[in-house]
Coordinates of C-alpha atoms and ligand atoms in Angstrom, one line a residue:
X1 CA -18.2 9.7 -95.0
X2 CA -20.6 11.0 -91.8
X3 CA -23.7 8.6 -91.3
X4 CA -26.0 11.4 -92.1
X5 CA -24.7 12.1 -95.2
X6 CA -24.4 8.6 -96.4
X7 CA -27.7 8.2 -95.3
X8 CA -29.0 11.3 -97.2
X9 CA -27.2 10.3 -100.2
X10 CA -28.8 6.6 -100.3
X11 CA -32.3 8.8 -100.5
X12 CA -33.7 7.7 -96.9
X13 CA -34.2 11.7 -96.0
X14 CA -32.8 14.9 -96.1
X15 CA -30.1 15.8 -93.7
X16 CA -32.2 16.6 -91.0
X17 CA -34.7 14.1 -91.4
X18 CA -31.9 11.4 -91.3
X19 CA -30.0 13.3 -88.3
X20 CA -33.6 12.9 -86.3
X21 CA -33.4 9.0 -87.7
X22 CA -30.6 8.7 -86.1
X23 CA -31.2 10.5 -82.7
X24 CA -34.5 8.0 -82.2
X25 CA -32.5 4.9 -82.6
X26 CA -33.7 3.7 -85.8
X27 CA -30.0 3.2 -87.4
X28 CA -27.7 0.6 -86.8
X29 CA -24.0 0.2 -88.4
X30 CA -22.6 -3.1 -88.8
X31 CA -24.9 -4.6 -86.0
X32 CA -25.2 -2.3 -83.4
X33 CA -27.2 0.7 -82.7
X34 CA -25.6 3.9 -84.1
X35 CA -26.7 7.5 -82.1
X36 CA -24.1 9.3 -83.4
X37 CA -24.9 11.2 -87.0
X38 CA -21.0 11.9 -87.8
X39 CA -20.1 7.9 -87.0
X40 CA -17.8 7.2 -90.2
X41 CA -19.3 4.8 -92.8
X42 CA -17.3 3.7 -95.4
X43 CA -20.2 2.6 -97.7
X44 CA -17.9 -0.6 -99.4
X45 CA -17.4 -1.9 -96.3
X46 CA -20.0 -1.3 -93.7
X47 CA -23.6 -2.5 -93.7
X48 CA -25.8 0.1 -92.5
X49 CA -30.1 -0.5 -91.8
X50 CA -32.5 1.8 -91.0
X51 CA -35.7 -0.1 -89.2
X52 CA -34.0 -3.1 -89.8
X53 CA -33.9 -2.9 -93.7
X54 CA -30.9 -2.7 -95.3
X55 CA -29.7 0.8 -97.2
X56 CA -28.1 -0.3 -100.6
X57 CA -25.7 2.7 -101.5
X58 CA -25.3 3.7 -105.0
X59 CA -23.1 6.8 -105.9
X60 CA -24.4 7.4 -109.9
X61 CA -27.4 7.4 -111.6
X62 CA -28.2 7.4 -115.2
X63 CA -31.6 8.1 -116.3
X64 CA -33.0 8.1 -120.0
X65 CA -35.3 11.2 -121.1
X66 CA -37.3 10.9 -123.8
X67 CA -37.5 14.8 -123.8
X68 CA -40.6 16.6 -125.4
X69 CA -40.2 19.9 -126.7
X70 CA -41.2 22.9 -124.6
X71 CA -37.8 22.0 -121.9
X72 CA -34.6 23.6 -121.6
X73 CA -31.8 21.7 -120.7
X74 CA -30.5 23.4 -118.4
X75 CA -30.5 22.7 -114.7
X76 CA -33.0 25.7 -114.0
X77 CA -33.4 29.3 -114.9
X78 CA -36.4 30.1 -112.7
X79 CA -38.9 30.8 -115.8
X80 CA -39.1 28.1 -118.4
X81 CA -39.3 24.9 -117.2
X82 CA -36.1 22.7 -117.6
X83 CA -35.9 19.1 -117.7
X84 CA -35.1 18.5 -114.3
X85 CA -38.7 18.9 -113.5
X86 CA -39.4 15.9 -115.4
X87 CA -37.4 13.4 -113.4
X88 CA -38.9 11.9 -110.7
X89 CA -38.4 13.3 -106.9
X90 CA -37.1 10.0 -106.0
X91 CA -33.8 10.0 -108.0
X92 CA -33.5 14.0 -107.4
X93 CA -30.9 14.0 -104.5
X94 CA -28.6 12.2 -106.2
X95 CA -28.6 15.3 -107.8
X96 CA -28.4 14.5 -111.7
X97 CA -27.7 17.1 -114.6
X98 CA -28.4 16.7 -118.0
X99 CA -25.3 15.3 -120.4
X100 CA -24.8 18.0 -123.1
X101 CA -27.9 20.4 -124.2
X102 CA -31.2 19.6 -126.9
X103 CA -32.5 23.0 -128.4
X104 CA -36.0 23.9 -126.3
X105 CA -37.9 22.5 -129.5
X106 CA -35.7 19.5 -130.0
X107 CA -37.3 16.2 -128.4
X108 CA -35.9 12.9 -127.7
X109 CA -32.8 11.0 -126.1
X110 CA -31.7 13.1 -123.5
X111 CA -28.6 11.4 -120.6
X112 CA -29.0 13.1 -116.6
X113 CA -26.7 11.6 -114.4
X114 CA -24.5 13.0 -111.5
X115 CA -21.5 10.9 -113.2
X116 CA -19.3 13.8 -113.9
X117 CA -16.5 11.7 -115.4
X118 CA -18.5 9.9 -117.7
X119 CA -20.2 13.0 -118.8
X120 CA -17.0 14.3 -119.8
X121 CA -16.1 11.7 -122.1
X122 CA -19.2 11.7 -124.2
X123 CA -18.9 15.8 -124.1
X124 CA -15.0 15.4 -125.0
X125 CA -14.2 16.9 -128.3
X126 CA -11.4 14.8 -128.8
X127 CA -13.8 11.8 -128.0
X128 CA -16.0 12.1 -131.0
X129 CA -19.1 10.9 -129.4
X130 CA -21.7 10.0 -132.3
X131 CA -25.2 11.3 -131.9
X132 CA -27.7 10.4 -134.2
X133 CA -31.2 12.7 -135.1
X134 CA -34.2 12.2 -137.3
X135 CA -34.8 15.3 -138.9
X136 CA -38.1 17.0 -140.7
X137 CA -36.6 19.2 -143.4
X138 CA -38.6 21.3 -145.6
X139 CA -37.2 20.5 -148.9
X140 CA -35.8 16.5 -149.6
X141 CA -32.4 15.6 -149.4
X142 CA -30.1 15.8 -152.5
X143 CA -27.5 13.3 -153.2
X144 CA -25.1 16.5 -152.9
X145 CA -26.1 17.0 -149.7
X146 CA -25.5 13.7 -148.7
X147 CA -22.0 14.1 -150.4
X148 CA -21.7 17.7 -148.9
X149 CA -22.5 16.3 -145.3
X150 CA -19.8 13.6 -145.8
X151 CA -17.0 16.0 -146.1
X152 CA -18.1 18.5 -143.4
X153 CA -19.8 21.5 -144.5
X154 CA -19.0 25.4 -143.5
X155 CA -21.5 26.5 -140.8
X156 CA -22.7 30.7 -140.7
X157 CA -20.0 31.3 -138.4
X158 CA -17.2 29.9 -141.0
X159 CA -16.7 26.3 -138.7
X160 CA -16.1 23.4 -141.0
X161 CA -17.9 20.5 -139.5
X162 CA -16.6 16.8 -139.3
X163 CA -17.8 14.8 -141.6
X164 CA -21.3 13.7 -140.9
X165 CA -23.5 10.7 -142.3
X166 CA -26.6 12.2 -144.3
X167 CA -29.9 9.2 -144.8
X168 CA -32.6 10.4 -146.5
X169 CA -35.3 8.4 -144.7
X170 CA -38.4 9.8 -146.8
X171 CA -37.8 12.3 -150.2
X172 CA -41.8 12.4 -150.3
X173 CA -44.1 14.9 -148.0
X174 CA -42.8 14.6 -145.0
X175 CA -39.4 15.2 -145.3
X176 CA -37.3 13.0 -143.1
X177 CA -33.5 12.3 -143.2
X178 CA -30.8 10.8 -140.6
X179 CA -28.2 12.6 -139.7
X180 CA -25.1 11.0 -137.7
X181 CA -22.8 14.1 -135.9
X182 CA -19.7 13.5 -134.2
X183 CA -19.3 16.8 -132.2
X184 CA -21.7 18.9 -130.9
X185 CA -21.9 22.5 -132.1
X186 CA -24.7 25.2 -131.1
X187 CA -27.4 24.1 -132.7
X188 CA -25.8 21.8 -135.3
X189 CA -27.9 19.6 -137.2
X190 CA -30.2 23.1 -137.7
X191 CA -27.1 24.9 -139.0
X192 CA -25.4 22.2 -141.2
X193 CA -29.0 21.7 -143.2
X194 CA -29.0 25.7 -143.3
X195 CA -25.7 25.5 -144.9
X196 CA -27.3 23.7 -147.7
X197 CA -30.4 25.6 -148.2
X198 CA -32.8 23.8 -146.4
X199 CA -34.4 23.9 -142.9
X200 CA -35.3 21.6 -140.0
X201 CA -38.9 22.1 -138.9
X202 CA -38.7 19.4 -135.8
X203 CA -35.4 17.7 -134.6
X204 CA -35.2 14.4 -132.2
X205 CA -32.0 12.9 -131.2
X206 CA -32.7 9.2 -131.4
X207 CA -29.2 7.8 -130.4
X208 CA -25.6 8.4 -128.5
X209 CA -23.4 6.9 -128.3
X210 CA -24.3 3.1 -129.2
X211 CA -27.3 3.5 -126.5
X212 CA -30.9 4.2 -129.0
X213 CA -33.7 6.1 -127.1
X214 CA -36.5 3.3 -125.7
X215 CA -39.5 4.4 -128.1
X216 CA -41.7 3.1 -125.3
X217 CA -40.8 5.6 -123.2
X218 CA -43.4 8.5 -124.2
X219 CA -42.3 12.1 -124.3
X220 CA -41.5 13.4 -120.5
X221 CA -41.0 9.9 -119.4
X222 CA -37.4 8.8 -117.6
X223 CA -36.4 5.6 -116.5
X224 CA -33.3 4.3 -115.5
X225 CA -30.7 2.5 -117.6
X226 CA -30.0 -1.0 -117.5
X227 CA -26.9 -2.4 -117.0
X228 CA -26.3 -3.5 -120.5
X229 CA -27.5 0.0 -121.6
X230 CA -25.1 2.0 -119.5
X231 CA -21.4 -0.6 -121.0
X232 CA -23.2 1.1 -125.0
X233 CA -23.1 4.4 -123.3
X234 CA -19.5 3.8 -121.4
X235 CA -17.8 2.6 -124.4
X236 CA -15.9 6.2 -125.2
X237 CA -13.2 4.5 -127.1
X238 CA -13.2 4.1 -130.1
Ligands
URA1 N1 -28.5 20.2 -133.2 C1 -29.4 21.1 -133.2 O1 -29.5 22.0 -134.1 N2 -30.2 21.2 -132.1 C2 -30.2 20.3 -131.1 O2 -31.0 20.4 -130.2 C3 -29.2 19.3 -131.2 C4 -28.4 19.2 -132.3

């Protein structure tokens, strides 16, 4: 790829900025000066420094969301704020999107990354991808529901669901269950506890894949995963 662009990509400017880098001298490609913006880099083989410091390139990035209500997930629609504006201008030109969609009220675990492949398998029907949520329900969970749950129930639009794994977590004031989905509907988990005469009054995705959200990360906060985080999220087969 051009210098400019590998440069831009690594986070070290914009186009422009990096093109002006460039003119001044202040690159150099394996050891010697480099004027030229569309010298070829190929970023496994060639070292590239900029003031003398060495430009580590990196093509993904996966960042953890711990997303607070109020967001869409969308990349932008101009007039409520989506969750892109939470993540930190530092990691924005590697241009990350956000892995499947939380309802605007929904909180909790939410994947960005520019990783289009690995997006696809955890969005892949055929994958299966579980995705656990802790749910505030207005009336506790019946042991028919649980059994319901486990053999997919029939949605308002006539979809039979998977089979999904129902925990009641508290059957006093407030109301909280588990629920485990393996597919990702429209607004699912609201729709399957609809289907048995109840209703979720706040919804927080707490797990996907095998990767659980960091409960120290507050609500708005992203980091980026580990290493060991990312193989739970990478492991599609199952
Ligand atoms: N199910 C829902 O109903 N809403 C979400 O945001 C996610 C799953």
């Amino acid at each position: 790829m051009r210098l400019d662009r590998f440069l831009a990509e690594c986070g070290v400017g914009t186009r422009s900025e990096v093109k002006k880098l460039i003119r001044k001298g202040a690159v150099s490609l394996n050891g010697a000066s480099q004027s030229k913006a569309d010298a070829v880099v190929l970023p496994e083989r060639d070292e590239v420094f900029v003031f003398g410091e060495k430009v580590i390139y990196r093509e993904f990035i996966y960042l953890m969301l711990n997303k607070p209500a109020g967001y869409i997930s969308a990349t932008r629609d101009g007039k409520t704020p989506a969750v892109l504006e939470l993540v930190p201008e530092e990691h924005l030109h590697f241009e990350p999107f956000p892995v499947g969609r939380l309802d605007i009220d929904t909180e909790g675990f939410l994947l960005l990354t520019n990783d289009g492949d690995l997006a696809h398998r955890l969005l892949s029907p055929k994958k299966h991808i579980p995705k656990t949520y802790i749910a505030e329900i207005e009336k506790p969970v019946s042991p028919e529901d649980i059994e319901a749950f486990s053999n997919g129930v029939v949605l308002d639009d006539g979809y039979k669901t998977m089979p999904a794994k129902l925990t009641p977590i508290s059957n006093n004031s407030p109301y909280l269950a588990e629920i485990v989905i393996n597919e990702g509907k429209f607004h699912q988990v609201k729709r399957m506890f609809e289907s048995v005469g109840n209703k979720v009054l706040y919804l927080k995705r707490t797990k996907m894949n095998d990767l659980e959200l960091d409960e120290n990360l507050e609500l708005g906060e992203v980091r980026e995963l580990t290493e060991d985080e990312l193989l739970l999220l990478q492991n599609t087969d199952r």
